PDB file of C-alpha atoms in Angstrom:
ATOM      1  CA  MET A   1     -10.082  59.292 181.735  1.00  0.00           C
ATOM      2  CA  THR A   2      -8.710  62.808 182.185  1.00  0.00           C
ATOM      3  CA  SER A   3      -5.611  63.505 184.233  1.00  0.00           C
ATOM      4  CA  SER A   4      -7.708  65.138 186.972  1.00  0.00           C
ATOM      5  CA  GLU A   5      -9.745  61.928 187.264  1.00  0.00           C
ATOM      6  CA  GLN A   6      -6.659  59.745 187.386  1.00  0.00           C
ATOM      7  CA  GLY A   7      -5.403  61.092 190.710  1.00  0.00           C
ATOM      8  CA  ARG A   8      -1.771  60.236 191.370  1.00  0.00           C
ATOM      9  CA  VAL A   9       0.934  60.850 188.834  1.00  0.00           C
ATOM     10  CA  TRP A  10       3.531  58.222 187.973  1.00  0.00           C
ATOM     11  CA  SER A  11       6.339  60.059 189.769  1.00  0.00           C
ATOM     12  CA  GLU A  12       4.566  59.594 193.111  1.00  0.00           C
ATOM     13  CA  VAL A  13       5.129  55.841 192.770  1.00  0.00           C
ATOM     14  CA  PHE A  14       8.146  55.473 190.477  1.00  0.00           C
ATOM     15  CA  HIS A  15      11.426  57.365 190.708  1.00  0.00           C
ATOM     16  CA  ARG A  16      14.134  57.451 188.087  1.00  0.00           C
ATOM     17  CA  SER A  17      17.135  55.384 189.059  1.00  0.00           C
ATOM     18  CA  ARG A  18      20.540  57.032 189.194  1.00  0.00           C
ATOM     19  CA  ILE A  19      21.946  53.910 187.552  1.00  0.00           C
ATOM     20  CA  SER A  20      20.041  53.955 184.271  1.00  0.00           C
ATOM     21  CA  PRO A  21      17.127  55.782 182.638  1.00  0.00           C
ATOM     22  CA  HIS A  22      15.718  52.291 181.903  1.00  0.00           C
ATOM     23  CA  VAL A  23      15.351  51.457 185.612  1.00  0.00           C
ATOM     24  CA  PHE A  24      12.756  52.928 187.958  1.00  0.00           C
ATOM     25  CA  VAL A  25      12.726  52.567 191.734  1.00  0.00           C
ATOM     26  CA  VAL A  26       9.342  52.007 193.347  1.00  0.00           C
ATOM     27  CA  ALA A  27       8.531  54.214 196.346  1.00  0.00           C
ATOM     28  CA  GLU A  28       8.499  52.116 199.488  1.00  0.00           C
ATOM     29  CA  ALA A  29       4.935  53.189 200.302  1.00  0.00           C
ATOM     30  CA  ALA A  30       3.719  51.847 196.933  1.00  0.00           C
ATOM     31  CA  ALA A  31       5.771  48.643 196.771  1.00  0.00           C
ATOM     32  CA  ASP A  32       3.016  46.367 198.104  1.00  0.00           C
ATOM     33  CA  GLN A  33       0.553  47.710 195.541  1.00  0.00           C
ATOM     34  CA  VAL A  34       3.055  47.124 192.721  1.00  0.00           C
ATOM     35  CA  HIS A  35       3.715  43.579 193.992  1.00  0.00           C
ATOM     36  CA  GLN A  36      -0.029  42.831 194.069  1.00  0.00           C
ATOM     37  CA  VAL A  37      -0.581  44.139 190.546  1.00  0.00           C
ATOM     38  CA  VAL A  38       2.378  42.178 189.178  1.00  0.00           C
ATOM     39  CA  ALA A  39       1.324  38.996 191.030  1.00  0.00           C
ATOM     40  CA  GLY A  40      -2.122  39.270 189.403  1.00  0.00           C
ATOM     41  CA  LEU A  41      -0.718  39.270 185.856  1.00  0.00           C
ATOM     42  CA  GLY A  42      -0.331  35.498 185.677  1.00  0.00           C
ATOM     43  CA  LEU A  43       3.389  35.569 184.839  1.00  0.00           C
ATOM     44  CA  PRO A  44       5.941  33.279 186.482  1.00  0.00           C
ATOM     45  CA  GLN A  45       8.221  34.589 189.221  1.00  0.00           C
ATOM     46  CA  ALA A  46      11.862  33.653 189.675  1.00  0.00           C
ATOM     47  CA  THR A  47      13.207  33.651 193.223  1.00  0.00           C
ATOM     48  CA  SER A  48      16.564  33.313 194.933  1.00  0.00           C
ATOM     49  CA  ASN A  49      16.851  33.215 198.691  1.00  0.00           C
ATOM     50  CA  ASN A  50      19.990  31.590 200.048  1.00  0.00           C
ATOM     51  CA  LEU A  51      21.212  31.633 203.631  1.00  0.00           C
ATOM     52  CA  PHE A  52      23.443  34.682 204.280  1.00  0.00           C
ATOM     53  CA  ASP A  53      22.748  36.087 200.806  1.00  0.00           C
ATOM     54  CA  ASN A  54      20.396  38.653 199.333  1.00  0.00           C
ATOM     55  CA  ALA A  55      16.850  37.558 198.551  1.00  0.00           C
ATOM     56  CA  HIS A  56      15.499  38.223 195.041  1.00  0.00           C
ATOM     57  CA  TRP A  57      12.084  38.029 193.428  1.00  0.00           C
ATOM     58  CA  ALA A  58      11.694  38.877 189.754  1.00  0.00           C
ATOM     59  CA  THR A  59       8.832  38.746 187.287  1.00  0.00           C
ATOM     60  CA  PRO A  60       9.313  39.261 183.550  1.00  0.00           C
ATOM     61  CA  LEU A  61       7.148  42.053 182.214  1.00  0.00           C
ATOM     62  CA  LEU A  62       7.002  42.938 178.522  1.00  0.00           C
ATOM     63  CA  ASP A  63      10.542  43.830 177.416  1.00  0.00           C
ATOM     64  CA  GLY A  64      11.870  44.111 180.990  1.00  0.00           C
ATOM     65  CA  ALA A  65      11.030  42.956 184.494  1.00  0.00           C
ATOM     66  CA  VAL A  66       9.893  43.926 187.974  1.00  0.00           C
ATOM     67  CA  THR A  67      12.270  42.941 190.771  1.00  0.00           C
ATOM     68  CA  ARG A  68      12.349  43.012 194.524  1.00  0.00           C
ATOM     69  CA  LEU A  69      15.612  42.828 196.442  1.00  0.00           C
ATOM     70  CA  LEU A  70      16.024  42.265 200.170  1.00  0.00           C
ATOM     71  CA  THR A  71      19.610  42.793 201.263  1.00  0.00           C
ATOM     72  CA  TYR A  72      21.362  41.680 204.414  1.00  0.00           C
ATOM     73  CA  GLY A  73      24.275  43.572 205.906  1.00  0.00           C
ATOM     74  CA  LEU A  74      25.884  46.371 203.926  1.00  0.00           C
ATOM     75  CA  PRO A  75      24.307  46.271 200.484  1.00  0.00           C
ATOM     76  CA  ALA A  76      25.967  47.394 197.308  1.00  0.00           C
ATOM     77  CA  LEU A  77      22.434  47.967 196.014  1.00  0.00           C
ATOM     78  CA  PRO A  78      19.738  48.977 198.513  1.00  0.00           C
ATOM     79  CA  SER A  79      16.717  46.817 199.208  1.00  0.00           C
ATOM     80  CA  GLY A  80      13.642  47.727 197.223  1.00  0.00           C
ATOM     81  CA  THR A  81      11.478  47.158 194.188  1.00  0.00           C
ATOM     82  CA  ARG A  82      12.632  48.182 190.718  1.00  0.00           C
ATOM     83  CA  VAL A  83      11.030  48.249 187.288  1.00  0.00           C
ATOM     84  CA  TYR A  84      13.269  47.602 184.289  1.00  0.00           C
ATOM     85  CA  GLY A  85      11.939  49.223 181.138  1.00  0.00           C
ATOM     86  CA  HIS A  86       9.701  52.000 179.903  1.00  0.00           C
ATOM     87  CA  GLN A  87       7.009  49.644 178.591  1.00  0.00           C
ATOM     88  CA  PRO A  88       6.607  47.867 181.965  1.00  0.00           C
ATOM     89  CA  LEU A  89       6.499  51.276 183.666  1.00  0.00           C
ATOM     90  CA  ARG A  90       3.746  52.516 181.342  1.00  0.00           C
ATOM     91  CA  LEU A  91       1.749  49.279 181.686  1.00  0.00           C
ATOM     92  CA  LEU A  92       1.948  49.497 185.478  1.00  0.00           C
ATOM     93  CA  CYS A  93       0.817  53.137 185.315  1.00  0.00           C
ATOM     94  CA  HIS A  94      -2.256  51.994 183.367  1.00  0.00           C
ATOM     95  CA  LEU A  95      -3.000  49.062 185.688  1.00  0.00           C
ATOM     96  CA  MET A  96      -2.560  51.213 188.805  1.00  0.00           C
ATOM     97  CA  ASP A  97      -4.598  54.164 187.433  1.00  0.00           C
ATOM     98  CA  LEU A  98      -1.603  56.488 187.543  1.00  0.00           C
ATOM     99  CA  GLN A  99      -1.153  59.417 185.197  1.00  0.00           C
ATOM    100  CA  PRO A 100       1.765  58.235 182.999  1.00  0.00           C
ATOM    101  CA  PRO A 101       4.644  60.414 181.821  1.00  0.00           C
ATOM    102  CA  ALA A 102       3.249  62.919 179.336  1.00  0.00           C
ATOM    103  CA  ARG A 103       6.151  62.549 176.909  1.00  0.00           C
ATOM    104  CA  ALA A 104       8.815  60.044 175.998  1.00  0.00           C
ATOM    105  CA  LEU A 105      11.360  59.593 178.766  1.00  0.00           C
ATOM    106  CA  THR A 106      15.127  59.528 178.343  1.00  0.00           C
ATOM    107  CA  GLY A 107      16.011  56.358 176.437  1.00  0.00           C
ATOM    108  CA  GLU A 108      12.419  55.699 175.329  1.00  0.00           C
ATOM    109  CA  ARG A 109      12.158  55.423 171.553  1.00  0.00           C
ATOM    110  CA  GLN A 110       8.409  56.007 171.350  1.00  0.00           C
ATOM    111  CA  VAL A 111       5.417  56.132 173.653  1.00  0.00           C
ATOM    112  CA  PRO A 112       3.334  52.990 173.080  1.00  0.00           C
ATOM    113  CA  GLU A 113      -0.446  52.931 173.099  1.00  0.00           C
ATOM    114  CA  VAL A 114      -2.061  51.159 176.069  1.00  0.00           C
ATOM    115  CA  ASP A 115      -3.831  48.735 173.699  1.00  0.00           C
ATOM    116  CA  GLN A 116      -0.457  47.662 172.312  1.00  0.00           C
ATOM    117  CA  LEU A 117       0.964  47.121 175.821  1.00  0.00           C
ATOM    118  CA  LEU A 118      -2.039  44.987 176.766  1.00  0.00           C
ATOM    119  CA  ALA A 119      -1.741  42.956 173.552  1.00  0.00           C
ATOM    120  CA  ASP A 120       1.974  42.410 174.245  1.00  0.00           C
ATOM    121  CA  LEU A 121       1.117  41.288 177.784  1.00  0.00           C
ATOM    122  CA  ASP A 122      -1.399  38.771 176.420  1.00  0.00           C
ATOM    123  CA  ARG A 123       1.273  37.384 174.066  1.00  0.00           C
ATOM    124  CA  GLN A 124       3.761  37.197 176.903  1.00  0.00           C
ATOM    125  CA  ARG A 125       1.319  35.169 179.005  1.00  0.00           C
ATOM    126  CA  GLN A 126       1.348  32.550 176.232  1.00  0.00           C
ATOM    127  CA  ALA A 127       5.155  32.305 176.134  1.00  0.00           C
ATOM    128  CA  GLU A 128       7.167  29.343 177.348  1.00  0.00           C
ATOM    129  CA  PRO A 129       7.554  29.558 181.177  1.00  0.00           C
ATOM    130  CA  GLY A 130      11.256  28.654 180.982  1.00  0.00           C
ATOM    131  CA  THR A 131      11.939  31.575 178.663  1.00  0.00           C
ATOM    132  CA  LEU A 132      10.039  33.927 180.953  1.00  0.00           C
ATOM    133  CA  LEU A 133      11.922  32.715 184.028  1.00  0.00           C
ATOM    134  CA  ALA A 134      15.247  33.259 182.242  1.00  0.00           C
ATOM    135  CA  GLN A 135      14.133  36.819 181.457  1.00  0.00           C
ATOM    136  CA  ALA A 136      13.251  37.343 185.133  1.00  0.00           C
ATOM    137  CA  ARG A 137      16.594  35.958 186.357  1.00  0.00           C
ATOM    138  CA  THR A 138      18.405  38.419 184.086  1.00  0.00           C
ATOM    139  CA  ALA A 139      17.028  41.263 186.215  1.00  0.00           C
ATOM    140  CA  MET A 140      18.245  39.885 189.556  1.00  0.00           C
ATOM    141  CA  ALA A 141      21.045  42.221 190.606  1.00  0.00           C
ATOM    142  CA  ASN A 142      23.103  42.798 193.738  1.00  0.00           C
ATOM    143  CA  ASP A 143      25.033  45.869 192.605  1.00  0.00           C
ATOM    144  CA  THR A 144      25.174  48.652 190.039  1.00  0.00           C
ATOM    145  CA  GLN A 145      27.280  46.631 187.584  1.00  0.00           C
ATOM    146  CA  GLU A 146      24.740  43.798 187.563  1.00  0.00           C
ATOM    147  CA  VAL A 147      21.902  46.289 187.002  1.00  0.00           C
ATOM    148  CA  ARG A 148      23.776  47.731 184.014  1.00  0.00           C
ATOM    149  CA  ALA A 149      24.385  44.209 182.681  1.00  0.00           C
ATOM    150  CA  ALA A 150      20.636  43.516 182.909  1.00  0.00           C
ATOM    151  CA  VAL A 151      19.841  46.807 181.147  1.00  0.00           C
ATOM    152  CA  ARG A 152      22.314  45.848 178.409  1.00  0.00           C
ATOM    153  CA  ALA A 153      20.697  42.400 178.049  1.00  0.00           C
ATOM    154  CA  PHE A 154      17.177  43.842 177.849  1.00  0.00           C
ATOM    155  CA  PHE A 155      17.697  47.039 175.862  1.00  0.00           C
ATOM    156  CA  GLY A 156      21.070  46.817 174.111  1.00  0.00           C
ATOM    157  CA  ASP A 157      24.588  48.101 174.651  1.00  0.00           C
ATOM    158  CA  GLN A 158      23.755  51.754 174.056  1.00  0.00           C
ATOM    159  CA  ALA A 159      21.098  51.667 176.807  1.00  0.00           C
ATOM    160  CA  ALA A 160      23.591  50.561 179.446  1.00  0.00           C
ATOM    161  CA  ASP A 161      26.005  53.353 178.535  1.00  0.00           C
ATOM    162  CA  VAL A 162      23.556  56.122 179.503  1.00  0.00           C
ATOM    163  CA  THR A 163      23.876  57.067 183.167  1.00  0.00           C
ATOM    164  CA  ALA A 164      22.191  59.496 185.523  1.00  0.00           C
ATOM    165  CA  VAL A 165      24.785  62.106 184.614  1.00  0.00           C
ATOM    166  CA  ASP A 166      23.503  61.951 181.037  1.00  0.00           C
ATOM    167  CA  ILE A 167      19.840  62.323 182.002  1.00  0.00           C
ATOM    168  CA  PRO A 168      18.567  65.813 181.202  1.00  0.00           C
ATOM    169  CA  GLY A 169      16.377  67.600 183.726  1.00  0.00           C
TER     170      GLY A 169
END
């Protein structure tokens, strides 16, 4: 498929987070579509919804996760949907028929082939549900520090040390 046939580009749906180059914020207008795509992948979802506390939904995806946060009151982290990881971002671009980033993004070691992402997804579907739920819970965050801790857990210490100030362009 050529880029003219693909229609929307990835940046119409996903925005770089100011917290980390490994976290992407989903545009509010596209959040329902992202949720539907992720729900159709057959991966378990971790949830947390306590009285007078933020509500979380998180699904593990490849080496990261997709999360949704609904805050109450004055949030340290705004409500919304976030994607942790370059591989999950690129897989979602493929599944949503979005033109992906043309080059490696800040913090991305290499651009994977779509076939490899799909093979990794198939392997992940076979993984132990408890392990997948633990991965999802890692991504549940209420503030910037918890997001950075999740980035560190998923992608290593050096990934959490890169901030928006360090992002070129």
